[in-house]
CSV table of C-alpha atoms in Angstrom, one decimal:
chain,number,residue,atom,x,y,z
P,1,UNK,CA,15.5,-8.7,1.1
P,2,UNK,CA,12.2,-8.2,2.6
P,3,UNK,CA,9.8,-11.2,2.5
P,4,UNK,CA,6.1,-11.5,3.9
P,5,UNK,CA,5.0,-14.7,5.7
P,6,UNK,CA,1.9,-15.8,7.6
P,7,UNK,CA,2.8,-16.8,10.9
P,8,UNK,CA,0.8,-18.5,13.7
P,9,UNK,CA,2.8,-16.2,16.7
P,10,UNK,CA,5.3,-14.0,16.3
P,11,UNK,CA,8.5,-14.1,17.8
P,12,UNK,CA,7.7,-12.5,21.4
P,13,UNK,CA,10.2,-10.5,22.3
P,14,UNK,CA,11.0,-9.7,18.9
P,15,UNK,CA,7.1,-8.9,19.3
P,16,UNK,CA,7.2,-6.7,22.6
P,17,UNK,CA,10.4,-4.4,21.5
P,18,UNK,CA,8.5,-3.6,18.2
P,19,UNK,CA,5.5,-2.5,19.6
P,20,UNK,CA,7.6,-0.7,22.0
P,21,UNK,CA,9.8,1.4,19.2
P,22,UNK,CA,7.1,2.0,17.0
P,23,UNK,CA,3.9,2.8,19.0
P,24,UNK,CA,4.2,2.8,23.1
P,25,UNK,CA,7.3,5.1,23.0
P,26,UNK,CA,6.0,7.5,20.6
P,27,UNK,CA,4.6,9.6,23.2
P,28,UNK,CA,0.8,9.5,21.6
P,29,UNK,CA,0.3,5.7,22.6
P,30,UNK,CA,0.4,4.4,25.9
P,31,UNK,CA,1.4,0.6,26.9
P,32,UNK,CA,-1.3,0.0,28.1
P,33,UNK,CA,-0.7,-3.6,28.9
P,34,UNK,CA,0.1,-2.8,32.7
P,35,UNK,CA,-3.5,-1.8,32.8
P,36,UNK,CA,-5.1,-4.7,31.0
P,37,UNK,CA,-5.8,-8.3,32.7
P,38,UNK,CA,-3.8,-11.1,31.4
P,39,UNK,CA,-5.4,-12.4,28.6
P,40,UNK,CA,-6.4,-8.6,27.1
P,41,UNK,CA,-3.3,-8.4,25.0
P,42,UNK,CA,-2.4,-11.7,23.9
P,43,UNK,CA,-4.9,-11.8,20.2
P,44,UNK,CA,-5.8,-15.3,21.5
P,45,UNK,CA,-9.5,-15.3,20.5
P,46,UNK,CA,-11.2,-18.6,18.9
P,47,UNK,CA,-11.5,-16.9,15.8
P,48,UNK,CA,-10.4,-16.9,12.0
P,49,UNK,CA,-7.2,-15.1,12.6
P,50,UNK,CA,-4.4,-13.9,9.9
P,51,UNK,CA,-1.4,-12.6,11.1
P,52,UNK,CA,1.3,-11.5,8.8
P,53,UNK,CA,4.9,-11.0,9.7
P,54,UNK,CA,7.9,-9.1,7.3
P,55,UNK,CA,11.0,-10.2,7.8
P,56,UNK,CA,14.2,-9.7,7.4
P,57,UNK,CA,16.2,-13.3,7.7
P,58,UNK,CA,15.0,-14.6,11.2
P,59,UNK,CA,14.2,-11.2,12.7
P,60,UNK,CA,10.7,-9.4,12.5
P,61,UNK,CA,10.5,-5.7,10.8
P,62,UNK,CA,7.0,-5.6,10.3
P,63,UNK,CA,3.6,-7.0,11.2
P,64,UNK,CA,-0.1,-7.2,10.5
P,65,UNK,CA,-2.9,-8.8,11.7
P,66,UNK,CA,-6.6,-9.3,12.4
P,67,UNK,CA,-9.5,-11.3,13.0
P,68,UNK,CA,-13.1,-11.9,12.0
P,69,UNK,CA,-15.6,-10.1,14.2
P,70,UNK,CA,-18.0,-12.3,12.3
P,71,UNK,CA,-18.3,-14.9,9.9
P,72,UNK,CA,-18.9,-11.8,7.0
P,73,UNK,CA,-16.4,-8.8,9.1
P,74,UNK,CA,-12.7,-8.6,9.9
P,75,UNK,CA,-10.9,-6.2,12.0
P,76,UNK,CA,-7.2,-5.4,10.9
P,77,UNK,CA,-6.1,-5.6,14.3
P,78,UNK,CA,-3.0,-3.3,14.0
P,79,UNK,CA,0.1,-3.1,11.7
P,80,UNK,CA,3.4,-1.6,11.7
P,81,UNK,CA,6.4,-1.2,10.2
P,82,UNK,CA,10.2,-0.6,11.9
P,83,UNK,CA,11.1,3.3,11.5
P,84,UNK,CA,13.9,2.2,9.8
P,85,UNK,CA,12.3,0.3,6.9
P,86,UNK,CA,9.1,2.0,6.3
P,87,UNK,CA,8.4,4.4,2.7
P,88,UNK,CA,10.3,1.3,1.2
P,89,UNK,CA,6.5,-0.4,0.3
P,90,UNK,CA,6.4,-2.9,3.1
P,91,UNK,CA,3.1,-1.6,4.4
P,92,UNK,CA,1.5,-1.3,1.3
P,93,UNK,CA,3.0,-5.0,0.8
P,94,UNK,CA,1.0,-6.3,3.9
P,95,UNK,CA,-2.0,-4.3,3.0
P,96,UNK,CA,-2.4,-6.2,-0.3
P,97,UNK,CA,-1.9,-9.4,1.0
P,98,UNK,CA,-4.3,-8.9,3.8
P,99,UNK,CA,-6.8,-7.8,1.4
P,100,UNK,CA,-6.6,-10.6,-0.5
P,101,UNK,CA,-6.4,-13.1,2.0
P,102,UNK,CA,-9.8,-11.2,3.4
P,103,UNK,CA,-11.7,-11.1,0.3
P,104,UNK,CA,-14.5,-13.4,1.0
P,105,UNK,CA,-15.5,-10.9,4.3
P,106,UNK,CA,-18.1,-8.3,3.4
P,107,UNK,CA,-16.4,-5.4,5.6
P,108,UNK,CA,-13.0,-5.3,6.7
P,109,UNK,CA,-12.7,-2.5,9.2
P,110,UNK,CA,-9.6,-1.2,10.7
P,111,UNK,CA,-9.1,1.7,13.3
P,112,UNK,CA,-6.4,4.6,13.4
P,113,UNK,CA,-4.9,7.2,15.3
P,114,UNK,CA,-6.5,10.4,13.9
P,115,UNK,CA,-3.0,12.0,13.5
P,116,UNK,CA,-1.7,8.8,11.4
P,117,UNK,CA,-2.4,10.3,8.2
P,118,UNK,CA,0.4,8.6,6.0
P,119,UNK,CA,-2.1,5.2,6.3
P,120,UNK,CA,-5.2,6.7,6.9
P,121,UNK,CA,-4.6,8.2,2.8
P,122,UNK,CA,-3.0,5.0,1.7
P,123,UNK,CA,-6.0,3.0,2.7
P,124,UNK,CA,-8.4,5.8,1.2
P,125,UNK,CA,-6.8,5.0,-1.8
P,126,UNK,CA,-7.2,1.4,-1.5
P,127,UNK,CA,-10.5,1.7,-1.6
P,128,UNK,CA,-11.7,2.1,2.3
P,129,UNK,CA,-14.2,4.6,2.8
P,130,UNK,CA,-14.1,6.5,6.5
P,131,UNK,CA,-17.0,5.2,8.5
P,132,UNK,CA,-16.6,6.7,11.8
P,133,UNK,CA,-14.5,7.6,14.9
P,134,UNK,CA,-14.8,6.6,18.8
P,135,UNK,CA,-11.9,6.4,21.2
P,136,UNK,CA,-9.9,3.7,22.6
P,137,UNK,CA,-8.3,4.1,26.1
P,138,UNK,CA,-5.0,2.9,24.9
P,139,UNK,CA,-4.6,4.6,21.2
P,140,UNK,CA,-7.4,7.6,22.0
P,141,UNK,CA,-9.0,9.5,19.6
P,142,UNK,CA,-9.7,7.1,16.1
P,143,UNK,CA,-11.1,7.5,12.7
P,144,UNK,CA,-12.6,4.0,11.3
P,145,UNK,CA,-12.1,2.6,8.1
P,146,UNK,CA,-14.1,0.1,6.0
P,147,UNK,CA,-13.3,-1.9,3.0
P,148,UNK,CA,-16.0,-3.8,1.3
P,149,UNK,CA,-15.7,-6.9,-0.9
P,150,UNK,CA,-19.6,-6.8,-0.7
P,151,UNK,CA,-21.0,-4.0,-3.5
P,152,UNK,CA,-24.9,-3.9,-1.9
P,153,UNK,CA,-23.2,-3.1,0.9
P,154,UNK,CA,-21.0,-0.5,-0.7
P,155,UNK,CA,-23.9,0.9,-2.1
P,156,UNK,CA,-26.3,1.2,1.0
P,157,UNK,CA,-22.6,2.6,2.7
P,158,UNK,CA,-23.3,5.1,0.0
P,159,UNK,CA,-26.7,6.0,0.3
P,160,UNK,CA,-26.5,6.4,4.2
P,161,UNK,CA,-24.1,8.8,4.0
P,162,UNK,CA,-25.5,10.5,0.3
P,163,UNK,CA,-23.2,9.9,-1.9
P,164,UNK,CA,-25.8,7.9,-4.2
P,165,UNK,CA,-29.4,8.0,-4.8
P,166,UNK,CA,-31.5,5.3,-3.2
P,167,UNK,CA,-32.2,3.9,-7.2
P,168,UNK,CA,-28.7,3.0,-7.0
P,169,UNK,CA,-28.2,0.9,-4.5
């Protein structure tokens, strides 16, 4: 059985090799942490911090986490799921807990590959509207998603890009 926890580190090597299987040796990631001073990679910011692990006994199969960006934003830092146990609802497991646990942020924002369409649609679906795309030197070309728990700022969201009429905000 899967279970979800919120963890204050996760197991490192357990950590590393998950990162590794999932994202750097797909071929559209690069590990970049060869590149990147010490403390670049280590998600060791003084910040309000959530990090949630899925597990399976004692050994890691899935993570999430983030940080606030500010004391009303939070950026879901990255989340993935072992090859193995993903389509099973793990993701969509973490998603909703993260949500939850970020409801008192205005924006939650999260980044993706543009090719990762499996989560960029699940997260459409939960409510995130697409707000934009830059690129990162380590994932490359990303489309950003926002979640608001804030409805003004939904509805200026809205109005910026049309979907409303400036009486509705």
């Amino acid at each position: 059985m899967i279970e979800l926890k919120l963890v204050d580190q996760y197991p490192k090597e357990q950590f590393d090799d998950l990162m590794d299987r999932n994202l750097h040796n797909m071929g559209v990631f690069i590990n970049s942490r060869e590149f990147q001073r010490e403390n670049d990679f280590k998600f060791e910011k003084e910040c309000h911090k959530i990090k949630i692990g899925a597990f399976i006994g004692d050994k890691l199969i899935g993570l999430s986490c983030g940080e606030a960006t500010s004391k009303n934003q939070f950026v879901m830092m990255i989340s993935l799921v072992e090859k193995e146990y993903r389509k099973q609802g793990v993701y969509t497991k973490m998603l909703d807990m993260m949500l939850e646990l970020t409801k008192d942020f205005d924006i939650i924002r999260s980044y993706h590959h543009i090719h990762n369409n499996q989560i960029i649609s699940l997260k459409l679906k939960n409510d995130f509207y697409i707000s934009g795309m830059d690129h990162c030197y380590f994932v490359g070309p990303r489309i950003i998603l926002e979640h608001y728990n804030n409805e003004k700022l939904l509805n200026v969201m809205k109005y910026r890009v049309n979907l409303i009429r400036e009486n509705e905000i």
